[in-house]
Amino acid sequence: MSKRSMIVELLQGISTDQEATVKGWVRTKRGNKNVAFLALNDGSTIHNLQIVVDLPSFSSDLISSITTGACIRATGRLVASQGKGQSVELQATDLEVYGTADPNTYPLQKKGHSLEFLREIAHLRPRTNTFGAIYRLRHHMAYAIHTFFHQKGFFYFNAPLITGSDCEGAGQMFQVTTLDLANCPKTEEGAVDYSRDFFARQTSLTVSGQLEAEMAALALGGVYTFGPTFRAENSNTPRHLAEFWMCEPEVAFNEIEDNMDLAEEFIKFCVRWALDHCIDDIKFLAEHFDKDLVERLESVLEKPFVRLTYTEGVEILEKAVADGHKFEFPIYWGADLASEHERYLVEQHFKTPVILTDYPKEIKSFYMKLNDDDKTVRGMDILFPKIGEIIGGSEREADYDKLRKRAQEMNVPEKDIWWYLESRKFGTCPHSGFGLGFERLLLFVSGMANIRDVIPFPRTPKSAEF
Ligand code: 4AD
Ligand code: MG
C-alpha cells in the first residue's frame, strides 16, 4: 500500500496518472448501479477529492457501509477528471472502511445545519466545511502571530495561568482552590482560611499575562505572550468568552506612539497573512456567511488607521446624538464606550479602523501611564469594523510612586502586586504593550458573527459542555 497523500497536495494536480492512497471522511456519495462517486475530505483543505468506484469490482456489503460520515482509505490511480468541478479524481482499486457512520444516527447527514445546532454537537462540528475552514484559519493566525514577533526579534514568553493578582483589577476572576467547599476551613474571624488551601493563599485563573510579561520586557526588551486567559464576566454577547486566547506583546522603551505603530503593523500583518495563506477557506466562508468579507479584509490594509483621542471620539458621538442618531447606552465624557459607540465611529463615521487614546483614568486599569492633565491615561484601543474593540493596550506607568498611588486609588491590594511595583524601583524605563483578543481577530478574518463559532469548545456563562 502506498503512503497516504494529503488531498490538498493531490488537488494541485501536478502529477496525475500515478498510484495514490488517501484517508478521510466521506462527505457525500452519489452515482448509479455501476459507479459511485464519493466526495472525500481529509481536513487538509476545504476541497474534496472525488473517488470513483467501479461498483462491480467491490463487494456490495463494503459499498453499502460507506455512507456520509464514514472514515475510509481509498487507494487507486489519480487521473485527470472528466467531470466538472475538479481537476483530478481517484479511480479506486482498493477501499477499506475504518469507521462507519450509521445514517440513522449520524447528525451531519445533510448540509445547511444552523450554527446554533452545530454548537450543540461541538464534538462533531469539525467535520463540517465551515468549522474545518475556521479551525484551519485559527492555526494559520496563530502561526502568523509567532512569525511576526519572531521576525521582529521578540521572545515568546509564558505567563502563569494560576495567579494571585488581578491584572485588570476588575474582580472578574475564577478562583482556583482545592478546599472542600462544603467544609471550608475558617479563620477566627469567620473568613475562608486560605492558608490551608493548596497554594496557602487565594489564587485564580489569570485574566491577562501582562504584569508578568512586563517583568520579562524589562530584561529581554521585546516579548509576547500567547495563551488562554479567563474572565468570569457575566457577558452573554457574541463577542465575549469566559475562556479566550490573548496575545500580549510588551516592549521596553516603547512609548504610546510606538505602541500604536506596532499594533497597527501587527494586525495588518495578520490580515495580510490570512488573505495570502487561507484564501480558499475565506472564500468559502464569504460565500456562506459574509459576502463582503474579502473586500473588508483588503480595506483595512489600504489606509493608515485613524488615530484620535477618547475626548474627540466622544465629541463625534455626542454630535451624532444631537443629529438624531439613537444609541442604546448614554454617551458623555467619562462613559465607557459600548460596542455600538465603537462601531459607529468605525463603520459610519470614519469607515476605517480607529485607534482611540487617552481615556479617562477612572474607566481604565491602574497600570496605565497618567497624562499630565491628571485626568486621562495613555491607553489605546483599536476598534474594528463589525467587531468593536479588537486590541487594548497602553503605555505603562513607569514611576514607582505614581503607580503605587494609582493602585491604591483603584483598590488593587499592594500585597498582591508588591513584586510588580518593585520593577519600578530597580531599573525602570518607559515601556508599552497591548493585548489582541485572538478570537476577536478570528471573528474578523472569518466573517463569523458569534465568537462561540471561532473557538473549538467555547466557555460562556452557563455553558461548559464538552
Ligand atoms: O482590553 P483588555 O481587557 O486588556 C488587557 O487585558 C490588557 N492586559 C492587555 C495589555 O495591555 N497587555 O483585553 C485585551 C483584548 C481586548 O481588546 C479584546 O480583544 C479581548 O482581549 N477580550 C476578550 N475577548 C473575548 N472575550 C472576552 N471576554 C474578552 N475580554 C477581552
Ligand atoms: Mg479593553
XYZ file of C-alpha atoms and ligand atoms in Angstrom:
498
model
C 0.000 0.000 0.000
C 1.414 3.384 -0.940
C 1.948 6.112 1.611
C -1.010 8.335 2.484
C -1.191 11.525 0.395
C -2.821 14.743 1.518
C -5.770 15.751 -0.601
C -4.571 19.366 -0.659
C -1.458 18.208 -2.494
C -3.203 15.852 -4.900
C -5.666 18.529 -5.951
C -2.834 20.683 -7.153
C -2.792 18.095 -9.951
C 0.902 18.336 -10.671
C 1.488 14.631 -11.087
C -1.518 12.696 -12.354
C -1.542 9.150 -13.628
C 0.065 7.799 -10.527
C -0.933 5.495 -7.701
C -2.163 7.260 -4.560
C -3.697 6.432 -1.189
C -5.948 8.875 0.631
C -7.653 8.591 4.015
C -10.536 10.716 5.134
C -14.247 11.132 5.787
C -16.958 10.708 3.214
C -18.942 13.888 2.680
C -21.347 12.595 0.038
C -21.967 9.510 -2.054
C -23.867 9.535 -5.320
C -23.939 7.519 -8.524
C -25.846 4.703 -10.190
C -25.831 0.897 -10.417
C -22.390 0.751 -11.948
C -20.410 3.547 -10.439
C -20.339 5.529 -7.194
C -18.757 8.951 -6.689
C -17.524 9.637 -3.178
C -16.585 13.141 -2.084
C -13.753 12.558 0.366
C -12.385 15.177 2.747
C -9.267 14.673 4.840
C -9.199 18.081 6.535
C -6.126 19.303 4.674
C -8.270 21.613 2.545
C -11.854 22.753 2.153
C -11.942 20.873 -1.175
C -12.925 17.229 -1.514
C -11.274 14.611 -3.680
C -13.657 12.683 -5.887
C -13.240 8.923 -5.563
C -14.656 6.984 -8.492
C -15.736 3.478 -7.518
C -16.451 0.876 -10.177
C -19.153 -0.985 -8.254
C -18.911 -4.441 -9.850
C -15.296 -4.648 -8.610
C -16.259 -4.355 -4.919
C -18.465 -6.304 -2.539
C -21.888 -4.745 -2.107
C -21.576 -5.012 1.702
C -18.444 -2.916 1.648
C -20.040 -0.318 -0.603
C -23.210 -0.062 1.451
C -21.187 0.515 4.621
C -19.658 3.619 3.021
C -22.123 6.370 3.848
C -21.853 10.060 4.687
C -19.536 10.477 7.679
C -17.755 7.128 7.279
C -13.983 7.104 7.545
C -12.210 5.230 4.769
C -8.984 4.568 2.941
C -9.032 4.678 -0.835
C -6.150 3.533 -2.991
C -6.164 3.867 -6.744
C -5.000 5.830 -9.747
C -5.042 9.578 -9.743
C -6.234 10.756 -13.142
C -7.344 13.977 -14.762
C -11.064 14.277 -14.138
C -13.566 14.151 -16.988
C -16.302 15.666 -14.863
C -16.855 19.268 -13.908
C -15.828 20.755 -10.576
C -12.499 19.049 -10.032
C -9.199 18.774 -11.863
C -8.273 15.291 -10.691
C -10.055 12.276 -9.276
C -9.041 8.927 -7.843
C -10.160 5.731 -9.557
C -10.351 3.343 -6.638
C -8.749 -0.077 -6.868
C -8.893 -0.804 -3.147
C -11.156 0.503 -0.384
C -11.046 -0.016 3.365
C -13.586 1.188 5.901
C -12.082 2.348 9.199
C -15.298 3.542 10.793
C -18.898 3.513 9.649
C -21.404 6.279 10.468
C -24.925 4.955 10.839
C -27.132 7.142 8.593
C -29.972 6.833 11.124
C -27.999 8.470 13.913
C -25.115 10.441 12.357
C -26.262 14.046 12.830
C -24.427 15.605 9.900
C -26.379 13.967 7.107
C -27.414 16.942 5.116
C -25.876 20.310 4.527
C -27.093 23.572 5.958
C -27.370 22.896 9.674
C -27.743 26.061 11.737
C -24.706 27.315 13.656
C -26.780 27.044 16.841
C -27.400 23.351 16.209
C -23.724 22.776 15.423
C -22.761 24.347 18.778
C -24.745 21.565 20.450
C -22.590 18.997 18.662
C -19.260 20.779 19.066
C -17.565 17.374 19.158
C -18.665 16.685 15.571
C -18.727 20.142 14.056
C -15.054 19.987 12.964
C -16.363 17.561 10.296
C -18.306 20.325 8.575
C -16.856 22.507 5.833
C -17.487 25.618 7.908
C -15.619 24.504 11.008
C -12.863 22.865 9.022
C -12.287 26.265 7.431
C -12.403 28.090 10.772
C -10.011 25.755 12.564
C -7.533 25.902 9.695
C -7.771 29.713 9.855
C -7.164 29.553 13.608
C -3.976 27.612 13.037
C -2.723 29.997 10.370
C -3.446 33.044 12.529
C -1.517 31.547 15.442
C 1.362 30.845 13.090
C 1.164 34.426 11.776
C 1.432 35.772 15.333
C 4.552 33.762 16.100
C 6.045 34.613 12.701
C 5.502 38.348 13.107
C 7.114 38.610 16.519
C 9.875 36.145 15.797
C 10.848 38.121 12.704
C 10.973 41.263 14.822
C 13.319 39.673 17.352
C 10.733 39.358 20.130
C 10.808 36.410 22.523
C 7.796 34.204 23.233
C 7.242 34.363 26.979
C 4.942 32.183 29.079
C 2.995 33.838 31.863
C 1.426 31.607 34.520
C -2.233 30.705 34.251
C -2.718 30.407 38.008
C -2.069 33.728 39.690
C -2.511 35.653 42.904
C -3.034 39.051 41.251
C -5.890 40.609 39.312
C -4.170 42.376 36.404
C -7.226 44.243 35.184
C -8.455 44.908 38.714
C -11.987 44.186 37.605
C -12.664 41.375 40.084
C -13.761 39.011 37.336
C -11.594 36.070 38.257
C -12.303 32.356 38.516
C -10.985 31.018 41.807
C -8.614 28.068 41.884
C -8.906 26.038 45.076
C -8.614 22.528 46.447
C -10.551 23.412 49.604
C -13.640 21.358 50.311
C -16.328 23.935 49.585
C -18.860 22.182 51.803
C -16.458 22.169 54.771
C -14.372 25.237 54.207
C -11.736 25.934 56.884
C -12.413 29.295 58.548
C -10.239 31.795 60.364
C -11.182 33.017 63.855
C -12.877 35.989 62.178
C -15.030 33.631 60.115
C -13.342 34.271 56.761
C -12.147 31.452 54.490
C -8.763 30.269 55.753
C -6.755 30.250 52.545
C -3.582 29.395 54.441
C -4.964 25.828 54.330
C -5.512 25.954 50.552
C -3.166 24.325 48.036
C -1.017 27.408 47.492
C -1.528 28.666 51.072
C -3.144 31.759 49.597
C -6.085 32.742 47.453
C -5.441 32.119 43.747
C -7.325 32.481 40.484
C -7.045 31.848 36.761
C -5.308 34.744 35.072
C -7.231 37.468 33.229
C -4.065 38.607 31.439
C -0.371 37.764 31.299
C 0.605 41.407 31.085
C 2.074 42.001 34.540
C 4.430 39.050 34.151
C 5.214 39.996 30.531
C 6.307 43.429 31.785
C 8.848 41.774 34.065
C 10.270 39.987 31.014
C 10.250 43.076 28.774
C 12.266 44.930 31.398
C 15.052 42.423 30.806
C 14.642 40.950 27.317
C 13.498 44.102 25.543
C 10.616 42.795 23.466
C 8.455 39.810 24.434
C 4.996 38.491 23.701
C 2.699 36.041 25.417
C 0.125 33.982 23.579
C -2.140 31.801 25.644
C -5.505 31.326 27.280
C -6.970 33.885 29.672
C -10.113 33.654 31.775
C -12.795 36.120 32.750
C -15.789 35.439 34.925
C -17.687 38.367 33.442
C -21.326 37.640 33.018
C -21.442 38.982 29.464
C -23.627 36.899 27.233
C -22.691 38.636 23.988
C -21.459 37.457 20.585
C -18.052 38.962 21.428
C -17.286 37.648 24.930
C -15.944 34.313 26.116
C -15.138 33.217 29.665
C -12.015 31.486 28.294
C -10.299 33.203 25.383
C -6.821 33.445 23.927
C -4.837 36.625 24.046
C -1.542 37.687 22.508
C 0.217 40.306 24.631
C 3.398 41.944 23.351
C 5.323 44.121 25.789
C 8.245 46.324 24.754
C 10.840 48.221 26.767
C 11.482 51.819 25.623
C 8.310 51.980 23.527
C 6.086 54.960 24.188
C 2.439 55.147 23.280
C 3.095 56.218 19.652
C 5.461 53.273 19.130
C 2.840 51.027 20.688
C 0.216 52.195 18.202
C 2.634 51.720 15.292
C 3.460 48.188 16.428
C -0.179 47.225 16.940
C -1.223 48.555 13.546
C 1.639 46.830 11.747
C 0.894 43.604 13.647
C -2.794 43.400 12.886
C -2.269 44.300 9.238
C 0.371 41.559 9.027
C -2.148 39.038 10.401
C -4.909 40.081 7.993
C -2.477 40.026 5.050
C -1.366 36.555 6.181
C -4.948 35.299 6.196
C -5.506 36.531 2.645
C -2.205 35.045 1.462
C -2.495 31.646 3.163
C -6.185 30.890 3.674
C -7.955 32.323 0.652
C -9.877 29.116 -0.203
C -11.308 28.901 3.308
C -12.027 32.633 3.396
C -13.845 32.459 0.066
C -15.929 29.549 1.328
C -16.886 31.477 4.474
C -17.586 34.605 2.422
C -19.914 32.694 0.121
C -21.886 31.208 3.017
C -21.851 33.832 5.739
C -20.494 37.234 4.760
C -20.286 38.215 1.126
C -18.235 41.383 1.784
C -15.551 39.504 3.703
C -12.647 39.664 1.233
C -13.371 43.302 0.479
C -13.451 44.141 4.196
C -10.163 42.363 4.841
C -8.497 44.197 1.977
C -9.962 47.522 3.071
C -8.200 47.528 6.449
C -4.866 47.061 4.688
C -5.250 50.016 2.369
C -5.039 53.045 4.633
C -3.435 54.056 7.904
C -5.829 53.640 10.836
C -7.403 56.872 12.097
C -5.940 57.963 15.451
C -7.868 60.210 17.779
C -8.376 60.788 21.464
C -11.260 59.468 23.514
C -12.327 63.084 24.049
C -12.523 63.694 20.284
C -14.363 60.394 19.857
C -16.965 61.337 22.457
C -17.476 64.708 20.735
C -18.248 62.923 17.455
C -20.686 60.580 19.222
C -22.390 63.460 21.047
C -22.809 65.263 17.751
C -24.331 62.096 16.244
C -26.859 62.025 19.091
C -27.609 65.730 18.576
C -28.206 64.946 14.884
C -30.769 62.302 15.809
C -28.738 59.092 15.946
C -30.082 56.732 18.627
C -27.742 54.705 20.845
C -28.958 52.191 23.404
C -26.414 53.375 26.010
C -25.862 57.018 27.031
C -22.745 58.794 25.789
C -20.941 61.523 27.734
C -17.340 62.317 28.682
C -16.372 59.696 31.256
C -18.621 56.944 29.933
C -17.107 53.605 28.977
C -17.781 53.176 25.253
C -20.201 50.424 24.332
C -19.687 48.327 21.234
C -22.388 50.350 19.417
C -20.374 53.539 20.022
C -17.149 51.971 18.850
C -18.791 50.605 15.743
C -20.423 53.934 14.947
C -17.006 55.602 14.866
C -15.508 52.860 12.698
C -18.355 51.918 10.386
C -20.373 55.100 9.977
C -18.063 57.975 10.737
C -14.517 57.124 9.652
C -15.182 53.947 7.613
C -11.767 52.674 8.625
C -10.271 51.131 11.785
C -9.733 53.628 14.584
C -7.181 53.870 17.403
C -8.660 55.729 20.356
C -6.266 57.050 23.005
C -6.152 58.985 26.262
C -9.137 57.574 28.097
C -10.416 58.880 31.438
C -8.355 57.221 34.156
C -11.449 56.013 36.025
C -12.502 53.611 33.275
C -9.056 52.087 32.654
C -6.677 49.874 34.626
C -4.293 51.046 37.334
C -1.103 50.354 35.359
C -1.718 52.867 32.562
C 0.573 55.903 32.463
C -1.129 59.014 33.749
C -1.109 62.051 31.429
C -0.052 65.494 32.674
C -3.724 66.575 32.803
C -4.098 64.113 35.727
C -7.441 63.075 34.216
C -6.572 60.802 31.308
C -4.240 57.860 30.817
C -2.108 56.741 27.895
C -4.349 53.828 26.995
C -5.256 52.852 23.471
C -7.981 50.688 21.985
C -8.069 49.582 18.367
C -11.608 49.467 17.052
C -12.509 47.358 14.035
C -15.493 47.128 11.704
C -18.099 44.563 12.855
C -16.014 43.795 15.973
C -15.535 46.948 18.023
C -12.526 46.616 20.339
C -10.015 44.110 18.968
C -6.897 45.367 20.806
C -6.499 47.104 24.174
C -3.181 48.430 25.421
C -1.252 51.308 26.904
C 1.996 52.884 27.826
C 2.675 51.695 31.377
C 3.175 53.846 34.430
C 6.928 53.569 34.917
C 7.183 55.776 38.014
C 7.092 53.899 41.316
C 5.250 56.499 43.387
C 2.658 57.289 40.750
C 1.998 53.602 40.082
C 1.621 52.860 43.783
C -0.816 55.729 44.172
C -2.900 54.591 41.166
C -3.033 51.035 42.549
C -4.308 52.396 45.869
C -6.906 54.588 44.164
C -8.136 51.622 42.123
C -8.218 49.323 45.193
C -5.602 46.917 43.901
C -4.113 45.333 47.060
C -0.399 46.066 47.378
C 0.232 42.642 48.894
C -0.741 41.078 45.548
C 1.429 43.274 43.331
C 4.461 44.142 45.509
C 6.689 42.349 43.009
C 5.198 44.314 40.115
C 5.745 47.602 41.935
C 9.323 46.586 42.639
C 10.148 46.544 38.916
C 9.732 50.357 39.053
C 12.216 50.579 41.881
C 15.038 48.862 40.024
C 15.992 49.979 36.536
C 12.557 51.154 35.463
C 12.061 52.593 31.973
C 9.275 53.709 29.651
C 7.530 50.681 28.193
C 4.304 49.767 26.478
C 2.250 46.828 25.345
C -1.153 45.649 24.265
C -3.397 42.619 24.111
C -5.002 41.246 20.980
C -8.099 39.144 21.574
C -7.323 36.131 19.391
C -10.971 35.156 18.877
C -11.860 38.756 18.005
C -9.187 38.598 15.287
C -10.692 35.315 14.127
C -14.166 36.825 14.047
C -12.766 39.496 11.772
C -10.890 37.253 9.341
C -13.585 34.553 9.210
C -16.583 36.848 8.920
C -18.411 34.815 11.565
C -20.838 36.743 13.723
C -20.589 34.841 17.016
C -17.393 34.307 18.997
C -18.683 30.845 20.023
C -18.067 29.757 16.445
C -14.369 30.628 16.223
C -13.087 28.627 19.218
C -13.422 24.824 19.237
C -15.113 24.391 22.631
C -16.486 27.730 23.838
C -16.874 28.535 27.530
C -19.591 31.075 28.279
C -21.925 31.710 31.203
C -23.880 28.517 31.995
C -22.074 26.608 29.277
C -19.028 24.351 29.582
C -20.161 21.203 27.771
C -17.573 19.012 26.009
O -8.675 45.287 26.897
P -8.240 44.101 27.712
O -9.015 43.767 28.912
O -6.711 44.372 28.030
C -5.897 43.597 28.796
O -6.179 42.532 29.262
C -4.502 44.140 28.886
N -3.844 43.465 29.982
C -3.800 43.946 27.568
C -2.397 44.502 27.576
O -2.232 45.706 27.578
N -1.405 43.643 27.592
O -8.220 42.821 26.762
C -7.448 42.809 25.583
C -8.257 42.269 24.422
C -9.496 43.078 24.086
O -9.171 44.164 23.254
C -10.348 42.048 23.380
O -9.942 41.906 22.029
C -10.005 40.774 24.106
O -8.758 40.975 24.748
N -11.002 40.428 25.131
C -11.877 39.409 25.020
N -12.093 38.527 24.031
C -13.057 37.604 24.220
N -13.808 37.510 25.330
C -13.624 38.379 26.359
N -14.362 38.251 27.467
C -12.620 39.387 26.218
N -12.178 40.380 27.016
C -11.194 40.992 26.333
Mg -10.149 46.669 26.859
